[in-house]
Each structure stands twice: as C-alpha cells, then as structure tokens.
Amino acid sequence: MRCDGEVIGFIVLVVLGVGVTLAFVFWVLGFPFLNTGFSMVFVSGTASRSGDGWVLDLLVSNKGTREGSIGYVKINDVVCSLNITVLDHGEPRRVFLPGGEIRLGPGEFIRLNVVVPGDVSGCQMVFTSGQSLNICLRTLDGQEACRLVILP
C-alpha cells in the first residue's frame, strides 16, 4: 500500500506533464485560440474632387479568421449617417449606416465609396478643401479602424 505522499507526488507529476504538453501544443500551433477574431485594417484611403464635393474611396480588408460587420462610421469623432456604396466582388450596392451593416468575410477586401457632403447627414459638418477627416469604421463587436484622409 502506498503512502499519501507518494500518491500526491504522482498526481502532481501527471498534472505538470499534462500542463507542459498543452503548453507545447499551443506553442507549436501558434496559439490557435488567441488570434481568431475579426480584425479590420484600412489598406488605402483617398479623396478626390467630384462636382461640388469629394469622393472618399476606402479599401478595407479583414485580416481575421471570422466574419465581421461594420455597424457605423465616425468622421472626426462624430457618428454620421452615411449612404455608402459598397463594391463587393465588383457588384455595387448601397448601404445606409447606422441601421444597415456591411459584412466582411475572412481575408476579404471591399471598397467603400462615400460622396461628401452628398452622402453624409446627421453630423452637421462643413467640408472644405484641405480639411483632415479622421474616418473610423466601427464593427458591431466594438472594434474600430481609422484612417486619416485629407480633402484636396
């Protein structure tokens, strides 16, 4: 019959062995549970003159492994109502934010076009040439990606 010290020692060794094995597996696989969320990054953001306003052209990509949804847009830290043209796989469609949502799959790129001031309402901004616009897209799960665009 074994004494209590030997049993406790054996249990400690088994627990340590399992812990070291799990740590090694996570290290080899690159921590599979830590970086699986939606991640949004602007690839480019430009503004060009168009008639009596400007066209903001934003190329957005999802670098994560899950689908994400853009819920609203802030311009210079003010939530604005926007009528955005989304070019998704070459097919243009209009999305009104907030209220609608723009879905972005894993590894997917989309192009967003907004005409200011024509497509912008609800934020009472005056747009002028040379103005800096800090455009932030906010996802429904609370992540935010921003890009500074200067109106020509």
mmCIF file of C-alpha atoms in Angstrom, residues 66-152:
data_model
loop_
_atom_site.group_PDB
_atom_site.id
_atom_site.type_symbol
_atom_site.label_atom_id
_atom_site.label_comp_id
_atom_site.label_asym_id
_atom_site.label_seq_id
_atom_site.Cartn_x
_atom_site.Cartn_y
_atom_site.Cartn_z
ATOM 1 C CA ARG A 66 -14.136 35.258 -38.623
ATOM 2 C CA GLU A 67 -16.699 37.315 -40.470
ATOM 3 C CA GLY A 68 -17.194 40.839 -39.194
ATOM 4 C CA SER A 69 -19.840 43.510 -39.669
ATOM 5 C CA ILE A 70 -19.315 47.258 -39.888
ATOM 6 C CA GLY A 71 -22.120 48.924 -37.951
ATOM 7 C CA TYR A 72 -21.429 52.653 -38.148
ATOM 8 C CA VAL A 73 -18.949 55.302 -39.241
ATOM 9 C CA LYS A 74 -17.464 58.222 -37.328
ATOM 10 C CA ILE A 75 -16.000 61.253 -39.065
ATOM 11 C CA ASN A 76 -13.781 63.349 -36.772
ATOM 12 C CA ASP A 77 -15.225 61.507 -33.730
ATOM 13 C CA VAL A 78 -18.845 62.253 -34.684
ATOM 14 C CA VAL A 79 -21.228 59.459 -35.679
ATOM 15 C CA CYS A 80 -22.640 60.323 -39.089
ATOM 16 C CA SER A 81 -25.443 58.855 -41.145
ATOM 17 C CA LEU A 82 -23.922 57.700 -44.408
ATOM 18 C CA ASN A 83 -25.299 56.296 -47.630
ATOM 19 C CA ILE A 84 -22.281 54.194 -48.637
ATOM 20 C CA THR A 85 -21.650 52.496 -51.971
ATOM 21 C CA VAL A 86 -20.084 49.096 -51.283
ATOM 22 C CA LEU A 87 -18.195 47.462 -54.149
ATOM 23 C CA ASP A 88 -18.279 43.825 -53.108
ATOM 24 C CA HIS A 89 -16.823 41.478 -55.752
ATOM 25 C CA GLY A 90 -17.426 44.172 -58.389
ATOM 26 C CA GLU A 91 -21.154 44.471 -57.594
ATOM 27 C CA PRO A 92 -22.091 47.960 -56.301
ATOM 28 C CA ARG A 93 -24.759 48.132 -53.602
ATOM 29 C CA ARG A 94 -25.920 50.922 -51.318
ATOM 30 C CA VAL A 95 -25.876 50.539 -47.531
ATOM 31 C CA PHE A 96 -27.198 53.110 -45.080
ATOM 32 C CA LEU A 97 -25.257 53.329 -41.798
ATOM 33 C CA PRO A 98 -26.188 53.237 -38.965
ATOM 34 C CA GLY A 99 -29.094 50.884 -39.444
ATOM 35 C CA GLY A 100 -27.629 48.575 -42.042
ATOM 36 C CA GLU A 101 -24.435 46.619 -41.849
ATOM 37 C CA ILE A 102 -21.527 45.818 -44.131
ATOM 38 C CA ARG A 103 -20.357 42.221 -43.815
ATOM 39 C CA LEU A 104 -16.716 41.384 -44.391
ATOM 40 C CA GLY A 105 -15.590 37.755 -44.598
ATOM 41 C CA PRO A 106 -12.193 36.407 -43.516
ATOM 42 C CA GLY A 107 -9.431 37.577 -45.845
ATOM 43 C CA GLU A 108 -11.916 39.605 -47.887
ATOM 44 C CA PHE A 109 -11.318 43.069 -49.392
ATOM 45 C CA ILE A 110 -14.109 45.532 -50.099
ATOM 46 C CA ARG A 111 -14.144 49.062 -51.475
ATOM 47 C CA LEU A 112 -16.312 51.756 -49.869
ATOM 48 C CA ASN A 113 -17.228 54.971 -51.690
ATOM 49 C CA VAL A 114 -18.797 57.948 -49.931
ATOM 50 C CA VAL A 115 -19.567 61.297 -51.551
ATOM 51 C CA VAL A 116 -19.225 64.210 -49.134
ATOM 52 C CA PRO A 117 -21.269 66.178 -48.377
ATOM 53 C CA GLY A 118 -23.910 64.444 -50.582
ATOM 54 C CA ASP A 119 -23.990 61.033 -48.831
ATOM 55 C CA VAL A 120 -23.388 62.406 -45.311
ATOM 56 C CA SER A 121 -26.142 63.569 -42.967
ATOM 57 C CA GLY A 122 -26.803 63.886 -39.262
ATOM 58 C CA CYS A 123 -23.396 65.124 -38.152
ATOM 59 C CA GLN A 124 -23.703 68.828 -39.107
ATOM 60 C CA MET A 125 -20.203 69.129 -40.566
ATOM 61 C CA VAL A 126 -18.955 71.626 -43.103
ATOM 62 C CA PHE A 127 -16.467 70.125 -45.550
ATOM 63 C CA THR A 128 -13.734 72.337 -47.043
ATOM 64 C CA SER A 129 -10.704 71.822 -49.222
ATOM 65 C CA GLY A 130 -7.584 70.960 -47.180
ATOM 66 C CA GLN A 131 -9.633 69.604 -44.270
ATOM 67 C CA SER A 132 -8.416 66.474 -42.480
ATOM 68 C CA LEU A 133 -11.058 63.792 -41.932
ATOM 69 C CA ASN A 134 -10.406 61.046 -39.409
ATOM 70 C CA ILE A 135 -12.717 58.306 -40.696
ATOM 71 C CA CYS A 136 -13.349 55.442 -38.263
ATOM 72 C CA LEU A 137 -15.296 52.313 -39.102
ATOM 73 C CA ARG A 138 -16.728 50.590 -36.041
ATOM 74 C CA THR A 139 -17.700 46.935 -36.049
ATOM 75 C CA LEU A 140 -20.713 45.505 -34.278
ATOM 76 C CA ASP A 141 -18.386 43.754 -31.808
ATOM 77 C CA GLY A 142 -16.786 47.082 -30.794
ATOM 78 C CA GLN A 143 -13.527 47.138 -32.772
ATOM 79 C CA GLU A 144 -12.581 50.316 -34.579
ATOM 80 C CA ALA A 145 -10.275 51.036 -37.534
ATOM 81 C CA CYS A 146 -9.446 54.612 -38.505
ATOM 82 C CA ARG A 147 -7.853 56.323 -41.469
ATOM 83 C CA LEU A 148 -6.884 59.971 -41.921
ATOM 84 C CA VAL A 149 -7.946 61.394 -45.296
ATOM 85 C CA ILE A 150 -7.245 64.958 -46.431
ATOM 86 C CA LEU A 151 -9.710 66.598 -48.820
ATOM 87 C CA PRO A 152 -7.855 68.039 -51.853
#
